[in-house]
GROMACS .gro file of C-alpha atoms in nm:
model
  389
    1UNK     CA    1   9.812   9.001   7.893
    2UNK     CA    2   9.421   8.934   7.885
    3UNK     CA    3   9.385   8.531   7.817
    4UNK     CA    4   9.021   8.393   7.700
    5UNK     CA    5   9.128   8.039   7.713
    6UNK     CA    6   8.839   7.791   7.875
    7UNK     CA    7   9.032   7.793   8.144
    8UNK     CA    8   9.119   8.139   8.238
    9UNK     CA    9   8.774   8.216   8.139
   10UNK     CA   10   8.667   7.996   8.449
   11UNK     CA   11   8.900   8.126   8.677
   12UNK     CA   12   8.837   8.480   8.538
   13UNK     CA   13   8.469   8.433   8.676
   14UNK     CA   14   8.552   8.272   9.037
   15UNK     CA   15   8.789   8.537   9.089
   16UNK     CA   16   8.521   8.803   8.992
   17UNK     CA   17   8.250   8.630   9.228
   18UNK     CA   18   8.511   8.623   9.484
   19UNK     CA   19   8.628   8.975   9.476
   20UNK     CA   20   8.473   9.262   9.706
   21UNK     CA   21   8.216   9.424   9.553
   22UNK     CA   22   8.207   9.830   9.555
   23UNK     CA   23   7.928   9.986   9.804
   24UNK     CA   24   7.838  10.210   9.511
   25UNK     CA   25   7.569  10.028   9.277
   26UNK     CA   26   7.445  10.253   8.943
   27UNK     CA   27   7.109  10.161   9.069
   28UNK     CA   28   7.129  10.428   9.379
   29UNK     CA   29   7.076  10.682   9.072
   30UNK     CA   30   6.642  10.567   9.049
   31UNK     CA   31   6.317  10.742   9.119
   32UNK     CA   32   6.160  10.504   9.394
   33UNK     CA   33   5.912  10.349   9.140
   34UNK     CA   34   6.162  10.283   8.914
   35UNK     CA   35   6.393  10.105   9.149
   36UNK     CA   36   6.097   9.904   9.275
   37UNK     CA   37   6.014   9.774   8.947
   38UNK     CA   38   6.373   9.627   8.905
   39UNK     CA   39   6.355   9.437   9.217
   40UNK     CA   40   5.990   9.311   9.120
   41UNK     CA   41   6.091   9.200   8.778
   42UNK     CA   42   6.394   9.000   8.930
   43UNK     CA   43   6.493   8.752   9.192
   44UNK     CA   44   6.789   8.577   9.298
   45UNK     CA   45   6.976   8.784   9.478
   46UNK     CA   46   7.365   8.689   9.535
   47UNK     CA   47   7.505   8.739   9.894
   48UNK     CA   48   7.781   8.903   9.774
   49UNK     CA   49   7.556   9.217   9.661
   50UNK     CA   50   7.360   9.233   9.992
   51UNK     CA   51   7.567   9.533  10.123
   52UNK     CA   52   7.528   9.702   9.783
   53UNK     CA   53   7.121   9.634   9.749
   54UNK     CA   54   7.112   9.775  10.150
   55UNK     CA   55   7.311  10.070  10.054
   56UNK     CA   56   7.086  10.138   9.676
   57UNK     CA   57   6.799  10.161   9.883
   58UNK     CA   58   6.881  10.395  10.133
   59UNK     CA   59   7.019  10.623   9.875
   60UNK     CA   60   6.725  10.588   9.663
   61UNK     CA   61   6.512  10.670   9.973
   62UNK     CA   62   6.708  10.968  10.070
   63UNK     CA   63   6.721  11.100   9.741
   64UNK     CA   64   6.356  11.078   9.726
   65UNK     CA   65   6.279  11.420   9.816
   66UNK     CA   66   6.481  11.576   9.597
   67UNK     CA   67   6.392  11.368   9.311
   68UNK     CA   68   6.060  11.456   9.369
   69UNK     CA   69   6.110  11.803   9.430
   70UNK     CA   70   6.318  11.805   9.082
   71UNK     CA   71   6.025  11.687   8.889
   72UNK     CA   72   5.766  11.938   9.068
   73UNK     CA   73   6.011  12.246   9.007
   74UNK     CA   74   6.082  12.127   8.606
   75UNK     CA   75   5.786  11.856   8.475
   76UNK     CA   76   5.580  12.121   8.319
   77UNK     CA   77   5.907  12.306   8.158
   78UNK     CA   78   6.059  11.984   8.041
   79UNK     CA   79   5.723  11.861   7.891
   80UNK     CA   80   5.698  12.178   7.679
   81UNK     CA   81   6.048  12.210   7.614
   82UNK     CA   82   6.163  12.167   7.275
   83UNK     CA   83   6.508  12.073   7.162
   84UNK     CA   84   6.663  12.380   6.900
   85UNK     CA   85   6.855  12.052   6.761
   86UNK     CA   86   6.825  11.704   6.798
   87UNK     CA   87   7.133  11.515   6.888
   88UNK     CA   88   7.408  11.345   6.768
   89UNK     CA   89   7.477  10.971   6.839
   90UNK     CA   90   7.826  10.786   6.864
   91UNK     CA   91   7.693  10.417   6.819
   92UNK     CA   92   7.891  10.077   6.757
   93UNK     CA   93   7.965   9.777   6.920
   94UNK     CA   94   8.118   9.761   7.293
   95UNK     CA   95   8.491   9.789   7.299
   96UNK     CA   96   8.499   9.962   6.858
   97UNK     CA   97   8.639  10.336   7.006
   98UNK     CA   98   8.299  10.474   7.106
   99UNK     CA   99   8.450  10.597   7.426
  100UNK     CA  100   8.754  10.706   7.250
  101UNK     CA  101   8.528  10.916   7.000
  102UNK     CA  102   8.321  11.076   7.263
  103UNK     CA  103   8.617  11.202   7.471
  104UNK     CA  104   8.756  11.332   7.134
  105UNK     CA  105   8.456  11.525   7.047
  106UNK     CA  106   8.319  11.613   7.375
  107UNK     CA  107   8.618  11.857   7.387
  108UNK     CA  108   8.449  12.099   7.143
  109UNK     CA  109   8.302  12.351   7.373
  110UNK     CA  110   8.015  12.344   7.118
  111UNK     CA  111   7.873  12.036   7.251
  112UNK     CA  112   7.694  11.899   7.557
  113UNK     CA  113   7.745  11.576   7.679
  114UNK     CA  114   7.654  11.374   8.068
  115UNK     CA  115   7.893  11.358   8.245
  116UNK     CA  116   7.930  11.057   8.542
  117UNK     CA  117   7.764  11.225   8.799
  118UNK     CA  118   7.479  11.295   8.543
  119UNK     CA  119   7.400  11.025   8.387
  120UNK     CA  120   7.419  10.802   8.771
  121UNK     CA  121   7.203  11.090   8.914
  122UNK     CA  122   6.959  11.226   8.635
  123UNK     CA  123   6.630  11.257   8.840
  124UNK     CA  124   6.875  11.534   8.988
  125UNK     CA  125   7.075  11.645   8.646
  126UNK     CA  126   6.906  11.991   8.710
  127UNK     CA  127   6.941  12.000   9.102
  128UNK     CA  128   7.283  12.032   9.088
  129UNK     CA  129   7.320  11.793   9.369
  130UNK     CA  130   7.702  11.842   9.502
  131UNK     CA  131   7.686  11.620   9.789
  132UNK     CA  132   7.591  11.319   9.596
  133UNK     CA  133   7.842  11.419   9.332
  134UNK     CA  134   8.097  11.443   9.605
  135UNK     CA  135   7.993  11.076   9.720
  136UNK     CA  136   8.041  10.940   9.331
  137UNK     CA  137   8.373  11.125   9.297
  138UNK     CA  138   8.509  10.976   9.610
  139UNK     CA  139   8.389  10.641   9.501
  140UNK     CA  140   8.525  10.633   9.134
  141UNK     CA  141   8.871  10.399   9.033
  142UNK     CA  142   9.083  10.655   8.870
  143UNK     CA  143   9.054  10.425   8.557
  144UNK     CA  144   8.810  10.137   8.382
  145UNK     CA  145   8.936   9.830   8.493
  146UNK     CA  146   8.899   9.646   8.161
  147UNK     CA  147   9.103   9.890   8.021
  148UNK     CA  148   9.274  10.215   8.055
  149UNK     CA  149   9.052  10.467   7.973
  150UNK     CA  150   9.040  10.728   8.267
  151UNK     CA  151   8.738  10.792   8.528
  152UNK     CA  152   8.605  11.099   8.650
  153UNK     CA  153   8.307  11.256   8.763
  154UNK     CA  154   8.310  11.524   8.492
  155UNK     CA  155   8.377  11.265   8.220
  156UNK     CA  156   8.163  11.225   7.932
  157UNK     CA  157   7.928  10.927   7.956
  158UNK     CA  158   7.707  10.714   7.792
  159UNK     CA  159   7.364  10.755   7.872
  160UNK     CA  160   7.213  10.428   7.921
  161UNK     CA  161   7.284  10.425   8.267
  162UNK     CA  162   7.042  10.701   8.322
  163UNK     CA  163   6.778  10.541   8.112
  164UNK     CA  164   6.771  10.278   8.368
  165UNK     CA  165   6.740  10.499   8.649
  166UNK     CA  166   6.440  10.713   8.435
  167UNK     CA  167   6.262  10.387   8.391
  168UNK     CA  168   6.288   9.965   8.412
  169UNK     CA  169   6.421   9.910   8.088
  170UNK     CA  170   6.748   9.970   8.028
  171UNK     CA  171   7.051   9.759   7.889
  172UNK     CA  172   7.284   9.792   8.211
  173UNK     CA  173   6.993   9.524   8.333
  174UNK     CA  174   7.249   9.267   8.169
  175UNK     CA  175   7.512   9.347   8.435
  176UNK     CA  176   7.274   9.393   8.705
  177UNK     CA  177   7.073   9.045   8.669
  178UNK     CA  178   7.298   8.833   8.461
  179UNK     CA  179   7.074   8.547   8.530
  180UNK     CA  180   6.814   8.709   8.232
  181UNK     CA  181   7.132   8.859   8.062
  182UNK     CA  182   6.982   8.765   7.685
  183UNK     CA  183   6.574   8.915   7.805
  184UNK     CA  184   6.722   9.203   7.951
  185UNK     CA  185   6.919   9.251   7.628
  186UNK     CA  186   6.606   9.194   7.398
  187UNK     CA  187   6.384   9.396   7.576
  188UNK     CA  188   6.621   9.725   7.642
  189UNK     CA  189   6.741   9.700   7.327
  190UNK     CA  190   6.507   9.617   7.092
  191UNK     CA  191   6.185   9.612   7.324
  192UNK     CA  192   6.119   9.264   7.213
  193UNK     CA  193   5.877   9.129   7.504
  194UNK     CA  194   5.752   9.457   7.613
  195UNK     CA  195   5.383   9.597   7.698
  196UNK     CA  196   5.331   9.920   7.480
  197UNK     CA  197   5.353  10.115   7.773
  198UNK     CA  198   5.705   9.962   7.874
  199UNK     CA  199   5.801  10.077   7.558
  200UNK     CA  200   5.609  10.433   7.576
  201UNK     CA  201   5.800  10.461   7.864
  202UNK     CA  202   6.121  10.382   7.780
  203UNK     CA  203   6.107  10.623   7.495
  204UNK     CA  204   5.965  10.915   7.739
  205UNK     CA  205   6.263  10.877   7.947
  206UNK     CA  206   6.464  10.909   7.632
  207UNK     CA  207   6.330  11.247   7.519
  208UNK     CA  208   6.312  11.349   7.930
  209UNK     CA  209   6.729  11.319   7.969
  210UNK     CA  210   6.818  11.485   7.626
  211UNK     CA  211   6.548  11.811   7.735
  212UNK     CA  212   6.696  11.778   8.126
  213UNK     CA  213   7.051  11.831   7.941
  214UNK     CA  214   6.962  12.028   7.673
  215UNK     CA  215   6.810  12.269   7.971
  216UNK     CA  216   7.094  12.238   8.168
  217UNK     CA  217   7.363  12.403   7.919
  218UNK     CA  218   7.127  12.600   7.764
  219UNK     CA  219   7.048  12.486   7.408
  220UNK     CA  220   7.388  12.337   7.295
  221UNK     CA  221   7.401  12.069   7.031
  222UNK     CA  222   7.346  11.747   7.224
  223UNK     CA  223   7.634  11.462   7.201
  224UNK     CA  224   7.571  11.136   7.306
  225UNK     CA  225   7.730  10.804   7.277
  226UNK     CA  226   7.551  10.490   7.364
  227UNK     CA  227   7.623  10.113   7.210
  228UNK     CA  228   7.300  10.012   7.230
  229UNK     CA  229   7.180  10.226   7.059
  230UNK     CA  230   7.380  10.050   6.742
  231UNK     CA  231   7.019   9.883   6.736
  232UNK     CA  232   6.798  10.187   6.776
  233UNK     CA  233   6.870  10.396   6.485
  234UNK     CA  234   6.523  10.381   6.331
  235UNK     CA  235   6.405  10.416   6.664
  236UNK     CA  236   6.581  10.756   6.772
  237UNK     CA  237   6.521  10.865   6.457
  238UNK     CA  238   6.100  10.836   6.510
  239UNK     CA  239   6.203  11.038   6.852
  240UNK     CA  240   6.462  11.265   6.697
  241UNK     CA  241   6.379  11.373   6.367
  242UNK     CA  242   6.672  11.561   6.275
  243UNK     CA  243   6.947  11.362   6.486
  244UNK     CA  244   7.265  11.264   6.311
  245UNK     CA  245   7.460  10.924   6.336
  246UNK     CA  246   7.860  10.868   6.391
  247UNK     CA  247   7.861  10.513   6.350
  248UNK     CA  248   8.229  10.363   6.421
  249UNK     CA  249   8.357   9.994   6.388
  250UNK     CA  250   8.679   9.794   6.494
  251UNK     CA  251   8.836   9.448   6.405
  252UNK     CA  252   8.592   9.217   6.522
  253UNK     CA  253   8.901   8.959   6.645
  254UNK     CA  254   8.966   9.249   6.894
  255UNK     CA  255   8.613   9.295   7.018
  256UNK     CA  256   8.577   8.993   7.057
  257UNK     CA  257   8.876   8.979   7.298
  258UNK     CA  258   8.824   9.234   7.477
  259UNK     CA  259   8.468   9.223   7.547
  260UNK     CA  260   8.530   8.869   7.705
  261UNK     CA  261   8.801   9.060   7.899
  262UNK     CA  262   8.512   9.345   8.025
  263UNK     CA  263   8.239   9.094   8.098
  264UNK     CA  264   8.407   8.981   8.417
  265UNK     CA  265   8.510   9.342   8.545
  266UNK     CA  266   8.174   9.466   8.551
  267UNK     CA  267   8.002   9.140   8.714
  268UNK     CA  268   8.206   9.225   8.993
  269UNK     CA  269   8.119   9.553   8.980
  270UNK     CA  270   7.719   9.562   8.893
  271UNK     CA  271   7.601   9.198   8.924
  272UNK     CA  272   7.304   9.146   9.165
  273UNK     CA  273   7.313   8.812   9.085
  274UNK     CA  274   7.538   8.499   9.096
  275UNK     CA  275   7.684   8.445   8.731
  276UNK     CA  276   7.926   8.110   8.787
  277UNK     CA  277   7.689   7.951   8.512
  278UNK     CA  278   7.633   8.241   8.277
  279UNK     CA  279   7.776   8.152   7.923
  280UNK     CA  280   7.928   8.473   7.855
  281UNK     CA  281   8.101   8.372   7.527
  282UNK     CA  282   7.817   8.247   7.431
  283UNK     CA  283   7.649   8.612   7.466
  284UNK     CA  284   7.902   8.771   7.321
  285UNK     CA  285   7.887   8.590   7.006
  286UNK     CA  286   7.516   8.646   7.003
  287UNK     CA  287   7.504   9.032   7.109
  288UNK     CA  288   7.763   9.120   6.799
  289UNK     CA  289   7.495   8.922   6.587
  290UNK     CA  290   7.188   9.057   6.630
  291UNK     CA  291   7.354   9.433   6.736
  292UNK     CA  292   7.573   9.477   6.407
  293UNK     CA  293   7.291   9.285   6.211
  294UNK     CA  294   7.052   9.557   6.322
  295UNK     CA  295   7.257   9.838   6.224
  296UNK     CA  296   7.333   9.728   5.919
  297UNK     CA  297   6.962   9.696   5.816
  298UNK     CA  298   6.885  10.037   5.949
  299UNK     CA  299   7.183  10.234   5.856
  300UNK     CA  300   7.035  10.196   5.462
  301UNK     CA  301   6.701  10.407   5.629
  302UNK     CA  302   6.904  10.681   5.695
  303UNK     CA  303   7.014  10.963   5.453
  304UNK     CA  304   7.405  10.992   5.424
  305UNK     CA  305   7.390  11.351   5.543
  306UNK     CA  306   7.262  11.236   5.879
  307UNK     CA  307   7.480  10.898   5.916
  308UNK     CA  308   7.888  10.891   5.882
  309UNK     CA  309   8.050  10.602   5.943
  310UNK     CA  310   8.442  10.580   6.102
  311UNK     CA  311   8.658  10.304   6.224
  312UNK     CA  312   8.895  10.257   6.525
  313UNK     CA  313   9.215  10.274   6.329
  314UNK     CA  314   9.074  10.563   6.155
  315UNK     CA  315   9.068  10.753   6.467
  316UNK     CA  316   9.315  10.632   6.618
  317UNK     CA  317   9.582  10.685   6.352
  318UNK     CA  318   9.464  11.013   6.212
  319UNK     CA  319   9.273  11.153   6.495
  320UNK     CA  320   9.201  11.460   6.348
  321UNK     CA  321   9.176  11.441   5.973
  322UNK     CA  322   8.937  11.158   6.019
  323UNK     CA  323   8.714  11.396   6.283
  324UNK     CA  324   8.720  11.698   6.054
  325UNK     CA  325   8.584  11.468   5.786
  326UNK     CA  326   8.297  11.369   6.030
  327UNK     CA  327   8.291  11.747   6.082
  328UNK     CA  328   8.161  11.792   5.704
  329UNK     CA  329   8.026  11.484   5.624
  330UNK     CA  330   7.708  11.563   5.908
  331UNK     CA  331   7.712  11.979   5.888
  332UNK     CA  332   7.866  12.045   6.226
  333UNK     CA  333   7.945  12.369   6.237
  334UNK     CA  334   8.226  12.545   6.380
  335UNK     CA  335   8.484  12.329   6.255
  336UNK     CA  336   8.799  12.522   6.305
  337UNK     CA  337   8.740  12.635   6.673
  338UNK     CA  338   8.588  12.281   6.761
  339UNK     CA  339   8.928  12.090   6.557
  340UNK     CA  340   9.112  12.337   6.782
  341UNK     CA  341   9.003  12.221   7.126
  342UNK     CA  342   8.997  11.844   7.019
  343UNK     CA  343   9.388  11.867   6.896
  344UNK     CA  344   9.513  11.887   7.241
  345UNK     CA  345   9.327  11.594   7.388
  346UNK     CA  346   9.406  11.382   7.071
  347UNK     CA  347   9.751  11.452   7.148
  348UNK     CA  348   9.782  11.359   7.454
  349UNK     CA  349   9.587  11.046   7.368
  350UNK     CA  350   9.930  10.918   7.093
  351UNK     CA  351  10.060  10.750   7.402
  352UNK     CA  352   9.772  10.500   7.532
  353UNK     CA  353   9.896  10.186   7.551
  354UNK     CA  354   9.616   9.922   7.446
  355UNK     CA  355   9.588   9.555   7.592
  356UNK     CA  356   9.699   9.269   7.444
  357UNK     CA  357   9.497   8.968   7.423
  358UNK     CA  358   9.527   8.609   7.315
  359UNK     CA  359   9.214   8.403   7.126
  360UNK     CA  360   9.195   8.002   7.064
  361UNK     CA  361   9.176   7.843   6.756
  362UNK     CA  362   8.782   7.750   6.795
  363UNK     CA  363   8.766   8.081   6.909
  364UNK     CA  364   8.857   8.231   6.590
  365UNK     CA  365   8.683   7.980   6.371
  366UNK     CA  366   8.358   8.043   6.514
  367UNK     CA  367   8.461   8.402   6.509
  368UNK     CA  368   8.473   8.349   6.095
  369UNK     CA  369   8.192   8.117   6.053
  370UNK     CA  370   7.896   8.353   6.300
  371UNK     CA  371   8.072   8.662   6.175
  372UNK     CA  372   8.138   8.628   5.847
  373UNK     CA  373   7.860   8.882   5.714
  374UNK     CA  374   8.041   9.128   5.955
  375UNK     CA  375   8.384   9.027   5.803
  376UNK     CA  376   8.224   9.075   5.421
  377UNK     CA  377   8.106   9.422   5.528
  378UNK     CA  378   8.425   9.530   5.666
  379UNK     CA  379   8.759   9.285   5.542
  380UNK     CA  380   8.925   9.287   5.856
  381UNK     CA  381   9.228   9.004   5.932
  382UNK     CA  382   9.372   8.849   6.241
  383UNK     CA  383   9.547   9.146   6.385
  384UNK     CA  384   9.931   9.127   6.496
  385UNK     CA  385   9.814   9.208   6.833
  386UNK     CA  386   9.631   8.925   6.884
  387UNK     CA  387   9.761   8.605   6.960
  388UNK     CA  388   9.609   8.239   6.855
  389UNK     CA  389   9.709   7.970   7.113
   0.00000   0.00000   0.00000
């Protein structure tokens, strides 16, 4: 049982800032000028991460060569490259069933998604680079530590991990230099604070990864699934004229919950940076804000043939029904083949067994009062498996 008490939430962060670190750091995965321009833009390195920071840069040194050989072999293609469709987005909140909803539809063969060694590597997504995916497969838990959800190196994964390894901005900075955790979030995610070439930049690297993938499986229909991108929508839609939208949403007591549960996992994991003093409640309360706020005022921008929107229990309960209606709602063709290879998977998936977490009273008061506009949009109660101590 996952506990966000005051207290546990202390000892939840000494134990993280006391735990070994893994060698592997997602920052490995950067062009040399990008990885320079992380370590100029922050400070305040933790002990704890020297090993990892030694290890980044001598992987981003001896990946140099290839990264640059990469980008002499493909920078003309890619620039002239264009996409036969623009993609499709999975967005929502951290912790609503994106994951859940990408593994689902990343089993139609009809789509093309990153995978983990892709999106840490994707100066070398068209190399091919088997030693380094060897490395990352050798260094991968079998399964998230926040939750259950399974690891691998051929999984489907979100992309913004590679955006930060295309260029500086890049919302994993929030785990990486918790000390700036709400600037990081403002400028990755809404480049609030940002020169116009920060920005330029950070929307190059966007159309660069979706032509590297849409080159390396030959023109398939692009699926990607990013929460940060919750925010973005008018964004990706100036870059991606024809992309489409799955937008899905979960009881906000529960993502609540268990993002306070995931914010310690990956400070263990990514964190550059002490983060004894970081308010972490404080950002989650203030990430769902401006995030679901954001969508909400975009999603009205977007025609309903382009933008379908789906909920946690939805998929969870009726899988299939509920993806076949996503199917037609958004013109995705090859519905029965593609409901075919997801009905196995989904399946399968009857038998995860979610965590159970417990929130305070002031927790869920404050969850009623700062979320209410959430809680008007989408009526959700105090689930039963959530417990108020």
């Amino acid at each position: 049982m996952s506990s966000n008490s005051g207290s546990s939430t202390k000892w939840d962060v000494q134990r993280a800032m006391t735990d070994r670190a893994p060698l592997l750091h997602p920052l490995a995965g950067c062009d040399l000028d990008t990885y320079l321009s992380h370590l100029r833009f922050n400070s305040q390195f933790s002990e704890r991460s020297l090993k990892q920071r030694i290890l980044a840069t001598a992987v981003v040194g001896l990946r140099q060569p290839f990264t640059a050989l990469e980008n002499l072999n493909w920078k003309a293609r890619i620039r002239d490259y264009k996409l036969p469709n623009d993609p499709i987005f999975i967005v929502g909140h951290w912790r609503s069933g994106t994951t859940h909803l990408h593994n689902l539809l990343s089993r139609d063969p009809q789509f093309a998604f990153l995978d983990f060694g892709q999106t840490a590597m994707p100066h070398n997504l068209l190399s091919h680079n088997k030693l380094g995916r060897h490395f990352i497969s050798k260094a991968l838990p079998k399964k998230r530590g926040y939750d259950n959800v399974e690891l691998a190196i051929e999984e489907p994964q979100e992309e913004e991990m590679a955006l930060g390894s295309l260029n500086p901005l890049g919302y994993y900075s929030v785990y990486y230099f918790p000390q700036n955790m709400k600037q990081h979030f403002e400028r990755s995610v809404f480049l609030n604070g940002t020169t116009e070439e920060e920005a330029a930049g950070f929307c190059h690297a966007y159309q660069t990864l979706a032509k590297k993938l849409s080159l390396a499986y030959n023109g398939k229909q692009l699926l990607f699934k990013n929460p940060p991108s919750t925010a973005r929508i008018t964004l990706l839609k100036e870059l991606f004229p024809g992309a489409r939208f799955i937008y899905i949403h979960r009881n906000p007591y529960e993502v609540f919950a268990s993002s306070m549960n995931r914010y310690f996992r990956l400070m263990n994991v990514f964190a550059w940076q002490d983060f004894e003093d970081v308010d972490f409640e404080e950002m989650v309360f203030y990430k769902y804000r401006r995030l679901i706020g954001a969508y909400l005022d975009q999603r009205r921008k977007v025609p309903d043939t382009d933008m379908a929107e789906t909920t946690y229990e939805k998929i969870t309960e009726d899988p299939m029904g509920e993806i076949e209606r996503l199917f037609d709602q958004l013109r995705i063709p090859n519905k029965k083949p593609g409901l075919e290879a997801i009905s196995p998977y989904a399946e399968k998936k009857k038998t995860y067994k979610r965590n159970v977490h417990q929130l305070t009273q002031c927790q869920v008061d404050r969850i009623q009062k700062d979320w209410e506009f959430a809680l008007k949009e989408w009526p959700y109660e105090i689930p039963e498996g959530i417990e108020v101590v």
